[in-house]
Coordinates of C-alpha atoms in Angstrom, one line a residue:
X945 CA -84.1 21.9 2.0
X946 CA -84.6 23.6 -1.3
X947 CA -83.8 27.3 -1.1
X948 CA -84.4 29.9 -3.9
X949 CA -83.7 33.6 -4.3
X950 CA -85.6 36.6 -5.5
X951 CA -84.4 40.0 -6.9
X952 CA -87.1 42.5 -7.6
X953 CA -86.7 44.5 -9.8
X954 CA -83.7 43.1 -11.8
X955 CA -83.9 44.7 -15.2
X956 CA -81.3 47.4 -14.6
X957 CA -79.0 49.1 -12.0
X958 CA -78.3 47.4 -8.7
X959 CA -81.0 44.8 -9.2
X960 CA -79.5 43.7 -12.5
X961 CA -76.1 43.4 -10.9
X962 CA -77.4 41.6 -7.9
X963 CA -79.2 39.0 -10.0
X964 CA -76.1 38.4 -12.2
X965 CA -73.9 38.1 -9.1
X966 CA -76.2 35.5 -7.5
X967 CA -76.4 33.5 -10.7
X968 CA -72.6 33.4 -10.9
X969 CA -71.9 32.7 -7.2
X970 CA -74.7 30.6 -5.9
X971 CA -76.5 27.4 -6.9
X972 CA -80.0 28.2 -5.9
X973 CA -82.8 28.9 -8.4
X974 CA -83.3 32.7 -8.9
X975 CA -86.5 34.6 -9.7
X976 CA -85.9 38.0 -11.2
X977 CA -88.7 40.5 -12.0
X978 CA -89.2 43.2 -14.5
X979 CA -92.1 45.4 -15.6
X980 CA -91.6 44.7 -19.3
X981 CA -89.5 42.7 -21.8
X982 CA -89.3 39.5 -19.9
X983 CA -87.4 37.5 -22.6
X984 CA -85.0 40.4 -23.2
X985 CA -84.3 40.7 -19.5
X986 CA -83.6 37.0 -19.1
X987 CA -81.2 37.1 -22.1
X988 CA -79.3 40.0 -20.7
X989 CA -79.1 38.6 -17.2
X990 CA -77.5 35.3 -18.6
X991 CA -75.2 37.0 -21.2
X992 CA -71.6 36.1 -20.6
X993 CA -72.3 33.8 -17.6
X994 CA -70.6 30.7 -19.0
X995 CA -71.6 27.5 -17.2
X996 CA -74.7 28.9 -15.6
X997 CA -77.8 26.7 -16.2
X998 CA -80.4 29.0 -17.7
X999 CA -83.1 26.8 -16.1
X1000 CA -82.1 28.3 -12.8
X1001 CA -83.4 31.7 -13.8
X1002 CA -87.1 32.6 -14.0
X1003 CA -88.2 36.1 -15.0
X1004 CA -91.6 37.3 -14.0
X1005 CA -93.6 40.4 -14.5
X1006 CA -93.9 42.7 -11.4
X1007 CA -94.9 46.3 -11.3
X1008 CA -95.0 47.4 -7.7
X1009 CA -97.6 50.0 -8.6
X1010 CA -100.0 47.2 -9.7
X1011 CA -100.7 44.7 -6.8
X1012 CA -102.2 42.2 -9.2
X1013 CA -98.8 41.6 -10.8
X1014 CA -97.2 41.0 -7.4
X1015 CA -100.0 38.6 -6.4
X1016 CA -99.6 36.7 -9.7
X1017 CA -95.8 36.5 -9.4
X1018 CA -96.1 35.2 -5.8
X1019 CA -98.7 32.6 -6.9
X1020 CA -96.3 31.5 -9.7
X1021 CA -93.5 31.1 -7.2
X1022 CA -95.7 29.1 -4.8
X1023 CA -96.5 26.7 -7.6
X1024 CA -92.9 26.5 -8.9
X1025 CA -91.4 26.3 -5.4
X1026 CA -94.1 24.7 -3.2
X1027 CA -93.4 25.2 0.5
X1028 CA -95.4 22.0 1.2
X1029 CA -93.1 19.8 -0.9
X1030 CA -90.9 17.2 0.7
X1031 CA -88.3 18.5 1.4
X1032 CA -90.0 21.9 1.4
X1033 CA -88.9 24.8 -0.9
X1034 CA -88.4 28.2 0.8
X1035 CA -87.5 31.7 -0.2
X1036 CA -84.0 32.0 1.3
X1037 CA -82.8 35.4 0.0
X1038 CA -84.9 38.2 -1.3
X1039 CA -83.7 41.6 -2.5
X1040 CA -86.7 43.9 -2.7
X1041 CA -85.4 47.1 -4.2
X1042 CA -87.8 49.3 -6.2
X1043 CA -86.7 52.9 -6.1
X1044 CA -87.6 56.4 -7.4
X1045 CA -86.1 59.8 -6.7
X1046 CA -87.3 63.4 -7.3
X1047 CA -84.7 65.7 -5.7
X1048 CA -86.6 68.5 -4.0
X1049 CA -84.0 71.0 -2.8
X1050 CA -86.6 73.3 -1.3
X1051 CA -90.2 73.1 -0.2
X1052 CA -91.3 75.0 -3.3
X1053 CA -90.2 72.1 -5.4
X1054 CA -92.5 69.6 -3.8
X1055 CA -95.0 68.3 -6.2
X1056 CA -97.9 66.3 -4.8
X1057 CA -98.1 63.8 -7.7
X1058 CA -94.4 63.2 -7.7
X1059 CA -94.4 62.7 -3.9
X1060 CA -97.3 60.3 -4.1
X1061 CA -95.5 58.3 -6.8
X1062 CA -92.4 58.2 -4.7
X1063 CA -94.2 56.8 -1.7
X1064 CA -96.1 54.3 -3.8
X1065 CA -92.8 53.0 -5.3
X1066 CA -90.4 53.3 -2.4
X1067 CA -92.6 52.4 0.6
X1068 CA -95.9 50.9 -0.4
X1069 CA -94.4 48.8 -3.2
X1070 CA -92.0 46.9 -0.9
X1071 CA -94.9 46.6 1.6
X1072 CA -97.1 44.9 -1.0
X1073 CA -94.1 42.6 -1.9
X1074 CA -93.8 41.4 1.6
X1075 CA -97.5 41.0 1.8
X1076 CA -97.5 38.4 -1.0
X1077 CA -94.0 36.9 -0.7
X1078 CA -93.6 36.6 3.1
X1079 CA -95.6 33.3 3.2
X1080 CA -92.8 31.8 1.1
X1081 CA -90.1 32.5 3.8
X1082 CA -89.4 29.7 6.3
X1083 CA -91.7 29.3 9.3
X1084 CA -90.8 28.1 12.7
X1085 CA -91.8 24.6 11.6
X1086 CA -89.6 24.7 8.5
X1087 CA -86.7 22.2 8.7
X1088 CA -83.5 24.0 7.6
X1089 CA -80.4 21.8 7.0
X1090 CA -77.3 24.0 7.1
X1091 CA -75.0 21.1 6.6
X1092 CA -75.5 21.1 2.8
X1093 CA -72.8 23.5 1.8
X1094 CA -73.4 23.1 -1.9
X1095 CA -77.1 24.1 -1.6
X1096 CA -76.2 27.1 0.5
X1097 CA -73.3 28.3 -1.5
X1098 CA -73.3 32.1 -1.9
X1099 CA -76.4 32.5 0.3
X1100 CA -76.6 33.8 3.9
X1101 CA -76.8 31.2 6.7
X1102 CA -80.1 32.8 7.9
X1103 CA -82.9 33.3 5.3
X1104 CA -83.1 37.1 4.7
X1105 CA -85.5 39.6 3.2
X1106 CA -83.4 42.6 2.3
X1107 CA -85.0 46.0 1.4
X1108 CA -83.2 48.8 -0.3
X1109 CA -83.2 51.8 2.0
X1110 CA -80.9 54.8 2.0
X1111 CA -78.8 56.8 4.5
X1112 CA -81.1 59.8 3.8
X1113 CA -83.9 57.8 5.4
X1114 CA -82.2 58.2 8.8
X1115 CA -83.9 60.9 10.9
X1116 CA -81.0 61.2 13.3
X1117 CA -78.4 61.5 10.5
X1118 CA -80.4 64.2 8.6
X1119 CA -78.1 67.2 8.7
X1120 CA -78.6 68.7 5.2
X1121 CA -82.4 68.6 4.6
X1122 CA -83.9 68.5 1.2
X1123 CA -85.2 65.5 -0.8
X1124 CA -88.4 65.6 1.3
X1125 CA -90.3 62.9 -0.5
X1126 CA -87.3 60.5 -0.9
X1127 CA -86.2 60.9 2.7
X1128 CA -89.7 60.4 4.0
X1129 CA -90.3 57.4 1.8
X1130 CA -87.1 55.7 2.9
X1131 CA -87.7 56.6 6.6
X1132 CA -91.1 54.9 6.1
X1133 CA -89.5 51.9 4.5
X1134 CA -87.2 51.5 7.5
X1135 CA -90.3 51.4 9.7
X1136 CA -91.7 48.7 7.4
X1137 CA -88.5 46.7 7.7
X1138 CA -88.6 46.9 11.5
X1139 CA -92.3 46.0 11.7
X1140 CA -91.9 43.1 9.3
X1141 CA -89.0 41.8 11.2
X1142 CA -91.1 41.8 14.4
X1143 CA -93.6 39.7 12.5
X1144 CA -90.9 37.3 11.4
X1145 CA -89.8 36.9 15.1
X1146 CA -93.2 35.5 15.8
X1147 CA -93.8 33.6 12.6
X1148 CA -90.3 32.4 11.8
X1149 CA -88.3 32.8 15.0
X1150 CA -84.6 32.8 14.0
X1151 CA -85.3 31.1 10.7
X1152 CA -85.9 34.3 8.8
X1153 CA -85.0 38.0 9.3
X1154 CA -85.6 41.3 7.5
X1155 CA -83.0 44.1 7.0
X1156 CA -82.6 47.4 5.2
X1157 CA -79.6 48.2 3.1
X1158 CA -77.8 51.4 2.1
X1159 CA -75.7 51.0 -1.0
X1160 CA -74.0 54.4 -1.1
X1161 CA -74.0 56.5 -4.2
X1162 CA -73.9 54.0 -7.1
X1163 CA -73.3 54.8 -10.7
X1164 CA -76.9 54.1 -11.9
X1165 CA -79.6 56.1 -13.6
X1166 CA -81.2 56.9 -10.2
X1167 CA -78.2 58.9 -9.1
X1168 CA -77.0 60.2 -12.5
X1169 CA -77.8 63.8 -11.6
X1170 CA -75.3 63.6 -8.7
X1171 CA -72.3 61.9 -10.3
X1172 CA -70.6 65.2 -10.9
X1173 CA -71.0 66.4 -7.3
X1174 CA -69.9 63.1 -5.7
X1175 CA -66.2 62.5 -4.9
X1176 CA -64.7 59.9 -7.2
X1177 CA -63.9 57.5 -4.3
X1178 CA -67.6 57.8 -3.1
X1179 CA -69.2 56.9 -6.5
X1180 CA -69.4 53.2 -6.6
X1181 CA -69.4 50.7 -9.5
X1182 CA -72.7 48.8 -9.6
X1183 CA -71.1 45.4 -9.8
X1184 CA -68.9 46.1 -6.8
X1185 CA -71.8 47.3 -4.8
X1186 CA -73.8 44.2 -5.6
X1187 CA -71.0 42.0 -4.3
X1188 CA -70.7 44.1 -1.2
X1189 CA -74.4 44.0 -0.4
X1190 CA -74.5 40.2 -0.7
X1191 CA -71.6 40.0 1.7
X1192 CA -73.3 42.4 4.1
X1193 CA -76.5 40.3 4.1
X1194 CA -74.4 37.1 4.6
X1195 CA -72.8 38.7 7.6
X1196 CA -75.7 40.3 9.4
X1197 CA -77.5 37.3 10.7
X1198 CA -80.0 37.2 13.5
X1199 CA -78.2 39.7 15.7
X1200 CA -78.5 42.4 13.0
X1201 CA -82.2 41.8 12.2
X1202 CA -84.6 44.7 11.8
X1203 CA -81.9 47.3 11.2
X1204 CA -80.4 49.1 8.2
X1205 CA -76.9 48.4 7.2
X1206 CA -74.6 50.2 4.7
X1207 CA -72.3 48.8 2.1
X1208 CA -69.5 48.6 4.6
X1209 CA -71.6 46.5 7.0
X1210 CA -72.0 49.5 9.4
X1211 CA -75.4 50.2 10.9
X1212 CA -77.3 53.3 9.6
X1213 CA -79.0 54.8 12.7
X1214 CA -82.8 55.3 12.7

């Protein structure tokens, strides 16, 4: 068994923190993606991580608005980590987390171009990622050896594709309104996660699952406009959140598949 991990994108924010956390706590090769500055991104991801073999990290170009870059990255990974090798390589942990937010507080603020870009980034982008990367997840026929503790260090026991959702994507939890495009795009993403997990039930059985994640309000550029209105104890450090999300994914397993989970490991209702 030769597992590897994917964080896309990983050039800043939560993705950057997730990639560095996995480099520092696991042994598996890691593929990180960025739209630009591949060499700079690799240098920044490795900075200060003493003892980490830089050969474990591959940085590839992916722009979720350009399917050709997704296809090319998946083809590169298929060549680098062939699932037909002996023993086979497989994608064991994927964080697929592109995100964009235009905060519409009233219907009058809805802009068609911004709304379309939001859906293309938050919903269609992850959908295209799973289109091209899902063949690299384990199949029912893939032999997984959970006895090799060193190989699985820092990774979930069950291979997992994790998608960055948000609590505001919950329809039943929507009490405040607003954020029309962002809410709708994340609600759509939750449906993508559930549908993809249903596919994995057939294709992979219990050897691969899909989940959504809600990180809370994290001190990143995406949420900067809301730092001042967020209670201090509810505004989270990005490195802490990255650690929590990895722990949540490690704890979800087969029983939590197809659902959305927050940073505390609590289910976010549909």
